[in-house]
PDB file of C-alpha atoms in Angstrom:
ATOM      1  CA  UNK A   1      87.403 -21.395  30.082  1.00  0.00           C
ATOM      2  CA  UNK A   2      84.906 -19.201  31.316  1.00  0.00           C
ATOM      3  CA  UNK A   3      85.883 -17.959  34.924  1.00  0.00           C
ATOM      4  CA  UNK A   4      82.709 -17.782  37.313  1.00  0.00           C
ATOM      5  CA  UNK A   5      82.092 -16.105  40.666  1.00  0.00           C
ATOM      6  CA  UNK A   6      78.671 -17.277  43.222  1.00  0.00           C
ATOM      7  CA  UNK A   7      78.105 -15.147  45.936  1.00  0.00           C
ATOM      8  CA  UNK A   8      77.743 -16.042  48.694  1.00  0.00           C
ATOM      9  CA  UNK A   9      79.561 -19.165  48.690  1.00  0.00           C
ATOM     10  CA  UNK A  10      77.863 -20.460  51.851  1.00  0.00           C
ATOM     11  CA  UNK A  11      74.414 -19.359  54.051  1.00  0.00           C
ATOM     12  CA  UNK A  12      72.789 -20.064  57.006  1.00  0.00           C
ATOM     13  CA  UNK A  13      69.239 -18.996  57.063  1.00  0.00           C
ATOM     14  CA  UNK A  14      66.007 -18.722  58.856  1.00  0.00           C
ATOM     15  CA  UNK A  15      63.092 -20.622  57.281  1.00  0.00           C
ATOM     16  CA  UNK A  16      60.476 -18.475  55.904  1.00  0.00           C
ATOM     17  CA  UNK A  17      62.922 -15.845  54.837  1.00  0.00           C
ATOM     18  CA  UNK A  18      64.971 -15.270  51.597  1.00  0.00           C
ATOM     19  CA  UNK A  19      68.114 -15.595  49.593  1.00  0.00           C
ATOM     20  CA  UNK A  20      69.432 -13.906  46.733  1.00  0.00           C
ATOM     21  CA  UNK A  21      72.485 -15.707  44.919  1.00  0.00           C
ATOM     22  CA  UNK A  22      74.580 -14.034  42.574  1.00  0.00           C
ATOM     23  CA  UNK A  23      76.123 -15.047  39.336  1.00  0.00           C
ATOM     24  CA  UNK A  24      79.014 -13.080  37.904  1.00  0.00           C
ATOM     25  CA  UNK A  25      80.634 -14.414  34.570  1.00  0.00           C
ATOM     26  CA  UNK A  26      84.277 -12.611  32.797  1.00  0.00           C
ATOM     27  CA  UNK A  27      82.829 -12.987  29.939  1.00  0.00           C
ATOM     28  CA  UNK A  28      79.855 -13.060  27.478  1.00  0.00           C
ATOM     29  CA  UNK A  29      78.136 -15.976  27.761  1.00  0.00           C
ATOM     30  CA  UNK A  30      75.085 -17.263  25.321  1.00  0.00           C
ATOM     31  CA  UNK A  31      73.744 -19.202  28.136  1.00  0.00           C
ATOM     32  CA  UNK A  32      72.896 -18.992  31.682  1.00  0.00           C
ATOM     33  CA  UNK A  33      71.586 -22.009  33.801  1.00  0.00           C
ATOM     34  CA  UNK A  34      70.969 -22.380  37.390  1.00  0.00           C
ATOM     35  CA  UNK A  35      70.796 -25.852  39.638  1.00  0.00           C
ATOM     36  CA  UNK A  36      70.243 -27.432  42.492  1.00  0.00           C
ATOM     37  CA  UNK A  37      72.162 -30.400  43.976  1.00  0.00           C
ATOM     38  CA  UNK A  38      70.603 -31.714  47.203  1.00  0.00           C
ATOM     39  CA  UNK A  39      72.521 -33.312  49.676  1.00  0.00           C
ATOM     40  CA  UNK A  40      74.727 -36.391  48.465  1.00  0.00           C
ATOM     41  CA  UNK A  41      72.863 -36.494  44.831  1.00  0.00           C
ATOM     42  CA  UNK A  42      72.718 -35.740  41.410  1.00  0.00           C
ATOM     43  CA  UNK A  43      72.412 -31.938  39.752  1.00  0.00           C
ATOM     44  CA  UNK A  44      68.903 -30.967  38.842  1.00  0.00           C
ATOM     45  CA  UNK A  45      67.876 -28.147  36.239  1.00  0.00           C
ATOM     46  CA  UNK A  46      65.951 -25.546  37.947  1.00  0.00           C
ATOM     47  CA  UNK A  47      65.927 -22.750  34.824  1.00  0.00           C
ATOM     48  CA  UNK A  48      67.291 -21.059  32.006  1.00  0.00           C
ATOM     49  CA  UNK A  49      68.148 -17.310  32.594  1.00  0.00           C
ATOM     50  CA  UNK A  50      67.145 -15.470  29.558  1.00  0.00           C
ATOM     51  CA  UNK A  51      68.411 -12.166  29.092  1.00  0.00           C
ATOM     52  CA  UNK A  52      66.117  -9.401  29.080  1.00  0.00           C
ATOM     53  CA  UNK A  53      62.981 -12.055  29.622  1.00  0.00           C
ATOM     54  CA  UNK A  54      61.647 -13.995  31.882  1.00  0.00           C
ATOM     55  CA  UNK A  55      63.481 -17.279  32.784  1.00  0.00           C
ATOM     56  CA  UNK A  56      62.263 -20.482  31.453  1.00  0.00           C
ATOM     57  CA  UNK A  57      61.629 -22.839  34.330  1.00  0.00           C
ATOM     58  CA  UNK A  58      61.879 -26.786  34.909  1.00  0.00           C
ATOM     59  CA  UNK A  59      59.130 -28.818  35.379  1.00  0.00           C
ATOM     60  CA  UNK A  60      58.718 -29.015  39.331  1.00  0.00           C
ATOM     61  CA  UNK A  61      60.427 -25.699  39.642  1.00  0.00           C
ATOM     62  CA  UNK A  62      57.822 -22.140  39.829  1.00  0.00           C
ATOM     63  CA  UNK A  63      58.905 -18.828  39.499  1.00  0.00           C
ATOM     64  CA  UNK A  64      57.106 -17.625  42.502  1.00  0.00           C
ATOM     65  CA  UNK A  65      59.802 -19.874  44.134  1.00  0.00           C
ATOM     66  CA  UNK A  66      63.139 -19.350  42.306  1.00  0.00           C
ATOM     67  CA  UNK A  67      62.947 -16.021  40.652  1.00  0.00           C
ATOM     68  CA  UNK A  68      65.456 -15.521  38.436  1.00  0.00           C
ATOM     69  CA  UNK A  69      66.916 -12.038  36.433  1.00  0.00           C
ATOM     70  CA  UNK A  70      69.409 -11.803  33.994  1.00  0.00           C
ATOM     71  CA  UNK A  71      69.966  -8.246  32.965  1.00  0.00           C
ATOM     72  CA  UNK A  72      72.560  -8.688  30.583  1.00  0.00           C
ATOM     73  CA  UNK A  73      74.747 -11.601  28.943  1.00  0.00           C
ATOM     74  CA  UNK A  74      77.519 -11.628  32.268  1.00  0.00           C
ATOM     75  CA  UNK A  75      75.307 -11.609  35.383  1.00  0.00           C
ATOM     76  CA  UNK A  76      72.346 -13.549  36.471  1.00  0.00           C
ATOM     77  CA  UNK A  77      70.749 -14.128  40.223  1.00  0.00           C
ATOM     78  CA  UNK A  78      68.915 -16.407  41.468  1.00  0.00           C
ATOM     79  CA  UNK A  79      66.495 -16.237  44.521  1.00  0.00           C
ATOM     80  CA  UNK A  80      64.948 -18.600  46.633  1.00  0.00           C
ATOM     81  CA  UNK A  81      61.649 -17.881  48.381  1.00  0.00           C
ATOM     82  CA  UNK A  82      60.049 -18.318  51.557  1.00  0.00           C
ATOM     83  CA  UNK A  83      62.425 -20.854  52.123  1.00  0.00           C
ATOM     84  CA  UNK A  84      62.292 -24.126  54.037  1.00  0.00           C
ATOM     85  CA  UNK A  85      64.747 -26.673  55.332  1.00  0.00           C
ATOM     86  CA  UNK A  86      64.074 -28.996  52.195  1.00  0.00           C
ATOM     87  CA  UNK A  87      65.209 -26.246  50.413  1.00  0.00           C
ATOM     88  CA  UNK A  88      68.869 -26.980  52.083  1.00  0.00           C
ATOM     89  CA  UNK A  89      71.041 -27.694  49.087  1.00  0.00           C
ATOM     90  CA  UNK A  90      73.792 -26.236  46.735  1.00  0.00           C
ATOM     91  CA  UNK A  91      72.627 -23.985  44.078  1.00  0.00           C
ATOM     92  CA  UNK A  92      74.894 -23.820  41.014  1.00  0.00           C
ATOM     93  CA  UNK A  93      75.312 -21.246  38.312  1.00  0.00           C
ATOM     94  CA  UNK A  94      76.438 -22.699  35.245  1.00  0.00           C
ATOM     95  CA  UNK A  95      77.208 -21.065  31.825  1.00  0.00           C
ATOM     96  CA  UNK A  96      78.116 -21.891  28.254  1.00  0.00           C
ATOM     97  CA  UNK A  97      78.065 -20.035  24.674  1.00  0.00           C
ATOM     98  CA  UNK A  98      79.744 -16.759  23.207  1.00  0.00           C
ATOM     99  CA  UNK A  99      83.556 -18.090  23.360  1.00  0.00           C
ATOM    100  CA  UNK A 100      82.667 -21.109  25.360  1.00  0.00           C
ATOM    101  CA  UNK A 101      81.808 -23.992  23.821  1.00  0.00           C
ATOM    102  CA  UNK A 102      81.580 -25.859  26.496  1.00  0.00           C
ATOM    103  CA  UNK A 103      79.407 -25.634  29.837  1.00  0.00           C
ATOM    104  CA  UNK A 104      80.995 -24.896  33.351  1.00  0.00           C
ATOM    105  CA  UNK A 105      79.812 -24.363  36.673  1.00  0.00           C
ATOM    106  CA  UNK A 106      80.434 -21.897  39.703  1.00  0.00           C
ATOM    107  CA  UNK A 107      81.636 -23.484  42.503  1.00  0.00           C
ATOM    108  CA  UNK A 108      78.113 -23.167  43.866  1.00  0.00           C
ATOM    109  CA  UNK A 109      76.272 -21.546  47.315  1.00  0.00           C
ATOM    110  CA  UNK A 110      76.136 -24.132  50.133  1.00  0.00           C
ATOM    111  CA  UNK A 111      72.699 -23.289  51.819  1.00  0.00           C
ATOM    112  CA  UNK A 112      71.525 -24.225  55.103  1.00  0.00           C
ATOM    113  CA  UNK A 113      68.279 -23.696  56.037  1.00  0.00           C
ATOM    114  CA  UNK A 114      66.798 -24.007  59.484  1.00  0.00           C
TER     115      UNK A 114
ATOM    116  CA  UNK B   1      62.334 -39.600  34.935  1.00  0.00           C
ATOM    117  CA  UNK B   2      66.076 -39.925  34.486  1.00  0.00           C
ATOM    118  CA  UNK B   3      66.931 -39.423  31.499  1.00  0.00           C
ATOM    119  CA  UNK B   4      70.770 -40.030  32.039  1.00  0.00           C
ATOM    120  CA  UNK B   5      71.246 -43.612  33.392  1.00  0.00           C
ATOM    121  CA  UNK B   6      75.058 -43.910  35.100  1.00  0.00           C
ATOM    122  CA  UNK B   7      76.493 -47.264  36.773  1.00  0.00           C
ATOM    123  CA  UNK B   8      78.168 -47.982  39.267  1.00  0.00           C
ATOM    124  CA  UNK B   9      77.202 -45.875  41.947  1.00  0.00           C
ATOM    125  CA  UNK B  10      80.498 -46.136  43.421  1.00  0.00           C
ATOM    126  CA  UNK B  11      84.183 -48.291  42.745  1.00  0.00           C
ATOM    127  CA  UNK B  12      87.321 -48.668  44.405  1.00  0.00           C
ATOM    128  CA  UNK B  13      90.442 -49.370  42.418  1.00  0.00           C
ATOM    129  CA  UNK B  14      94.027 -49.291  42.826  1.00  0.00           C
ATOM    130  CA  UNK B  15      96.777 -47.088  42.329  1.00  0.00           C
ATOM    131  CA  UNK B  16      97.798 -47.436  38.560  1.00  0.00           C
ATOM    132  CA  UNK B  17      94.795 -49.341  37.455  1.00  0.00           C
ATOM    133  CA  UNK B  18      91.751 -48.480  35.015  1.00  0.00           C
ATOM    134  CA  UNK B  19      88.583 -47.080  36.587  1.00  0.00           C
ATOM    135  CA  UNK B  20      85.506 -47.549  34.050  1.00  0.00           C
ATOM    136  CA  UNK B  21      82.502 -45.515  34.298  1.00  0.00           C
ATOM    137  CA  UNK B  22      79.235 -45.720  32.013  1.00  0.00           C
ATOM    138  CA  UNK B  23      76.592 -43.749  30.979  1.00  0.00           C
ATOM    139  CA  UNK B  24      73.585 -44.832  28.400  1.00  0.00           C
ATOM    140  CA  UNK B  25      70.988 -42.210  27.182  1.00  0.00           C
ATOM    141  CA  UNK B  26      67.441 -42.689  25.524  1.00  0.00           C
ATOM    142  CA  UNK B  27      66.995 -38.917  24.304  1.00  0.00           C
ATOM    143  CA  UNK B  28      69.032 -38.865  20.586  1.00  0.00           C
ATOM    144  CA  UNK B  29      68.765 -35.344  20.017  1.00  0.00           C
ATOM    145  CA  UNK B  30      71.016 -35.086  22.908  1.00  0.00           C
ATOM    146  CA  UNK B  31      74.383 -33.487  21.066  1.00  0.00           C
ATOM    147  CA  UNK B  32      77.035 -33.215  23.661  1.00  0.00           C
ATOM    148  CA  UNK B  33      78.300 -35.016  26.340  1.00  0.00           C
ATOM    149  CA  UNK B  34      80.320 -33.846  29.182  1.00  0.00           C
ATOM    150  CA  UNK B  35      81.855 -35.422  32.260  1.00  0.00           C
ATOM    151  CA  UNK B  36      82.233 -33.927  35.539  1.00  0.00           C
ATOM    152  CA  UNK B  37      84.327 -33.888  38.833  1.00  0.00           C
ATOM    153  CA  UNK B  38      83.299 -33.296  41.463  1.00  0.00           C
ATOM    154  CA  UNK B  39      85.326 -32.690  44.985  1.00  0.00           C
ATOM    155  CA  UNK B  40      83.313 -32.390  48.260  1.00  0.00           C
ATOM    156  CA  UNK B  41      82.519 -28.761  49.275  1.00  0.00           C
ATOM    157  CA  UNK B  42      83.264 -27.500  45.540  1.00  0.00           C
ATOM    158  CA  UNK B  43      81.649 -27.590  42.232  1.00  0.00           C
ATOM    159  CA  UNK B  44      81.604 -29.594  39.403  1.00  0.00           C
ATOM    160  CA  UNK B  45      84.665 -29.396  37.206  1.00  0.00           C
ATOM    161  CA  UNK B  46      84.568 -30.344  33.449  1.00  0.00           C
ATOM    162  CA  UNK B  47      87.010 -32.711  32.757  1.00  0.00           C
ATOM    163  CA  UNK B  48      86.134 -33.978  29.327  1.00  0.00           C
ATOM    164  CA  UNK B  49      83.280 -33.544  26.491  1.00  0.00           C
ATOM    165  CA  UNK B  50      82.777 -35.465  23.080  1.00  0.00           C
ATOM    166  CA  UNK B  51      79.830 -34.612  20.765  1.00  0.00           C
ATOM    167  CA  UNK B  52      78.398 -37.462  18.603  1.00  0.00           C
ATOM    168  CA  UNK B  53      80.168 -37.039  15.713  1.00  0.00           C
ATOM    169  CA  UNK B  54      83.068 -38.731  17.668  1.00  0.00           C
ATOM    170  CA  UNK B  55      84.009 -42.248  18.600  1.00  0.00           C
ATOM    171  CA  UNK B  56      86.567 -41.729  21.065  1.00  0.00           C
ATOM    172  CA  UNK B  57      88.491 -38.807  22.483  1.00  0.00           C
ATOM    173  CA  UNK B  58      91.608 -38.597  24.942  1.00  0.00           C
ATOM    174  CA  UNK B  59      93.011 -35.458  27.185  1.00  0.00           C
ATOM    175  CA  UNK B  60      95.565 -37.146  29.263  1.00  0.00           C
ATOM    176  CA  UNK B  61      94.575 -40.137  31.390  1.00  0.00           C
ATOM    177  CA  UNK B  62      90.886 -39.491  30.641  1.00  0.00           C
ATOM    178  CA  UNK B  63      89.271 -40.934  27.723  1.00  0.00           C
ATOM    179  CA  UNK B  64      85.495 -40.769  26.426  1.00  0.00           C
ATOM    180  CA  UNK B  65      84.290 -43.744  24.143  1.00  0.00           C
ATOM    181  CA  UNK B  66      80.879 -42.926  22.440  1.00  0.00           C
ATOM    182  CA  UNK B  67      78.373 -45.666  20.941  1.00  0.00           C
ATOM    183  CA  UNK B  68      76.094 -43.656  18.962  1.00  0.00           C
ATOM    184  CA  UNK B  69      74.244 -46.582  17.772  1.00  0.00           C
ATOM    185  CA  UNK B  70      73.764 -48.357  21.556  1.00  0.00           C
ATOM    186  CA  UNK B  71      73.277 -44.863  22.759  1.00  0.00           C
ATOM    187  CA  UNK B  72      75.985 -45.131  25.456  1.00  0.00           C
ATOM    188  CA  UNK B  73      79.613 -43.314  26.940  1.00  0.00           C
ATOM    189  CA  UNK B  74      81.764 -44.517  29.217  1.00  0.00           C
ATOM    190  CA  UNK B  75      84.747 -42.615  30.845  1.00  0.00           C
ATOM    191  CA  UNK B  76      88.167 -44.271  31.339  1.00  0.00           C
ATOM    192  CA  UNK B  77      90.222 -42.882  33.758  1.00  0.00           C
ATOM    193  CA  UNK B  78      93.863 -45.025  33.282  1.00  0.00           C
ATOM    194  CA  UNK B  79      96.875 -45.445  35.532  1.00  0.00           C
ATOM    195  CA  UNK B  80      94.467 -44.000  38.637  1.00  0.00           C
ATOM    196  CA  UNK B  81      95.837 -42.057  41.172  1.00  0.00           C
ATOM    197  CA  UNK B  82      94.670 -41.142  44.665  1.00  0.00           C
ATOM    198  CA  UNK B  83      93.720 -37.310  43.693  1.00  0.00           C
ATOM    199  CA  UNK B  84      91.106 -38.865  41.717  1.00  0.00           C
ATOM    200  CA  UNK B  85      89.087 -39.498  44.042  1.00  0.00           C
ATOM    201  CA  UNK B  86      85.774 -37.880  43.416  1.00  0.00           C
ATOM    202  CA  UNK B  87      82.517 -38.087  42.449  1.00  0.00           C
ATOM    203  CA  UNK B  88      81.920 -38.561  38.416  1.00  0.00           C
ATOM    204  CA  UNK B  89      78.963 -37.460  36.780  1.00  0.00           C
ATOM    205  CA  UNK B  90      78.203 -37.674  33.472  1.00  0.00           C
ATOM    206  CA  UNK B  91      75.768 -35.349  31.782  1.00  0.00           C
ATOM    207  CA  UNK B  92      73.873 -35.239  28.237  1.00  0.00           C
ATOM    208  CA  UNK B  93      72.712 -31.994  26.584  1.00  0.00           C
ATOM    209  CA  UNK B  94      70.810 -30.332  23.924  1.00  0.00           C
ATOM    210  CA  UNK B  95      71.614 -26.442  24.012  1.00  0.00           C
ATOM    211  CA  UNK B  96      73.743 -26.762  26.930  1.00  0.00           C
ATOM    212  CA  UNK B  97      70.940 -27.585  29.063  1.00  0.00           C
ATOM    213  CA  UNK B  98      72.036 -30.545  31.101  1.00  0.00           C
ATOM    214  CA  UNK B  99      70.853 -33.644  31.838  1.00  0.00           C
ATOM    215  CA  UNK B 100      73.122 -35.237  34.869  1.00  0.00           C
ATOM    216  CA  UNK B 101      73.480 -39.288  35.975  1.00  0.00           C
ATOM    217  CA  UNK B 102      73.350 -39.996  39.059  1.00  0.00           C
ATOM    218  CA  UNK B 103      77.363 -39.867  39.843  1.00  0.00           C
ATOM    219  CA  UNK B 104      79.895 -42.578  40.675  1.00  0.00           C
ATOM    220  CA  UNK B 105      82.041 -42.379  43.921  1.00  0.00           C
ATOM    221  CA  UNK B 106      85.550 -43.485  43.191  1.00  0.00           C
ATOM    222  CA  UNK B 107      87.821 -43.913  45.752  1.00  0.00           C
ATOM    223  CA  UNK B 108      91.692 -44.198  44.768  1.00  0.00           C
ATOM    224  CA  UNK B 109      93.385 -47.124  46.940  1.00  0.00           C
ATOM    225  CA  UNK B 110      97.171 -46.497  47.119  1.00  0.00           C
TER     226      UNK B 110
END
């Protein structure tokens, strides 16, 4: 299975500012996905990192919120914007394709924001 | 709209017995169905996946039974030991992009 690294695992931050997450695969990966689980529920699809194009977004989700890069077929960030304590939740990287066929997930950035 | 319907939210069950968890889907070009667990403080770990072309499949003490027709999974997790319990989700994809349930809490009595 594919072996994934977040970083950071975990963040405190000040509303209003940013946060870039990181997504570092060992491998080539088809597929690139990033979501969000809010405290206590379900995982929600924020976007599809396309490499070398823009990211394909959820409904609900904007890019002016969550951009998203994806400069080749191992690494992907995400960042979110302007941020605000409903944005308080764990954001997951999750990948699937090339030798994979099967999806797994990081083990996701635990954000705080206040 | 959820388009991944799980029950029950949460179950207790003893050591050494069968803890059932299902899943029913509306969406049929979904084409692969995983199931996830899920400790606090970490992230989701795939534990099994089936595709519709199956009826069944086993890995151990986990087992996924698929209904095409009835458009529903379930996950059996037999003789049930306390490091199972987790949080369960079970997910539905086309492409890979995932569609999750709502999770089910079980809790491992020993």
């Amino acid at each position: 299975s594919a072996v994934i690294s977040q970083k950071p695992s975990r963040d405190i931050c000040q509303r209003g500012t940013s946060l870039t997450i990181q997504c570092q695969v060992d491998s080539q990966v088809t597929m690139m996905f990033w979501y969000r689980q809010q405290p206590g529920q379900s995982l929600t699809l924020i976007a599809t990192a396309n490499q070398g194009s823009e990211a394909t977004y959820e409904s609900g989700f904007v890019i002016d919120k969550f951009p998203i890069s994806r400069p080749n077929l191992t690494f992907s960030t995400l960042t979110v914007s302007n941020m605000s304590p409903e944005d308080s939740s764990i954001y997951l990287c999750s990948v699937a394709g090339g030798l994979n066929t099967e999806a797994f997930f990081g083990q996701g950035t635990r954000l705080t924001v206040v | 709209q959820q388009q991944v319907k799980q029950s029950p939210q949460s179950l207790i069950v003893q050591k050494g017995g069968i803890s059932i968890i299902n899943c029913a889907y509306e969406n049929t070009a979904f084409d692969y169905f995983p199931w996830y667990q899920q400790f606090p403080g970490k992230g989701p770990a795939l534990l099994i996946a089936i595709r519709p072309d199956v009826s069944e499949k086993k890995e151990g003490r986990f087992t996924i039974s698929f209904n095409k027709s009835a458009k529903q999974f379930s996950l059996h997790i037999m003789d049930s030991q306390p490091g199972d319990s987790a949080t369960y989700f079970c997910a539905a994809s086309t492409h890979y992009k995932l569609s999750f349930g709502a999770g089910t809490t079980v809790t491992v009595r020993a």
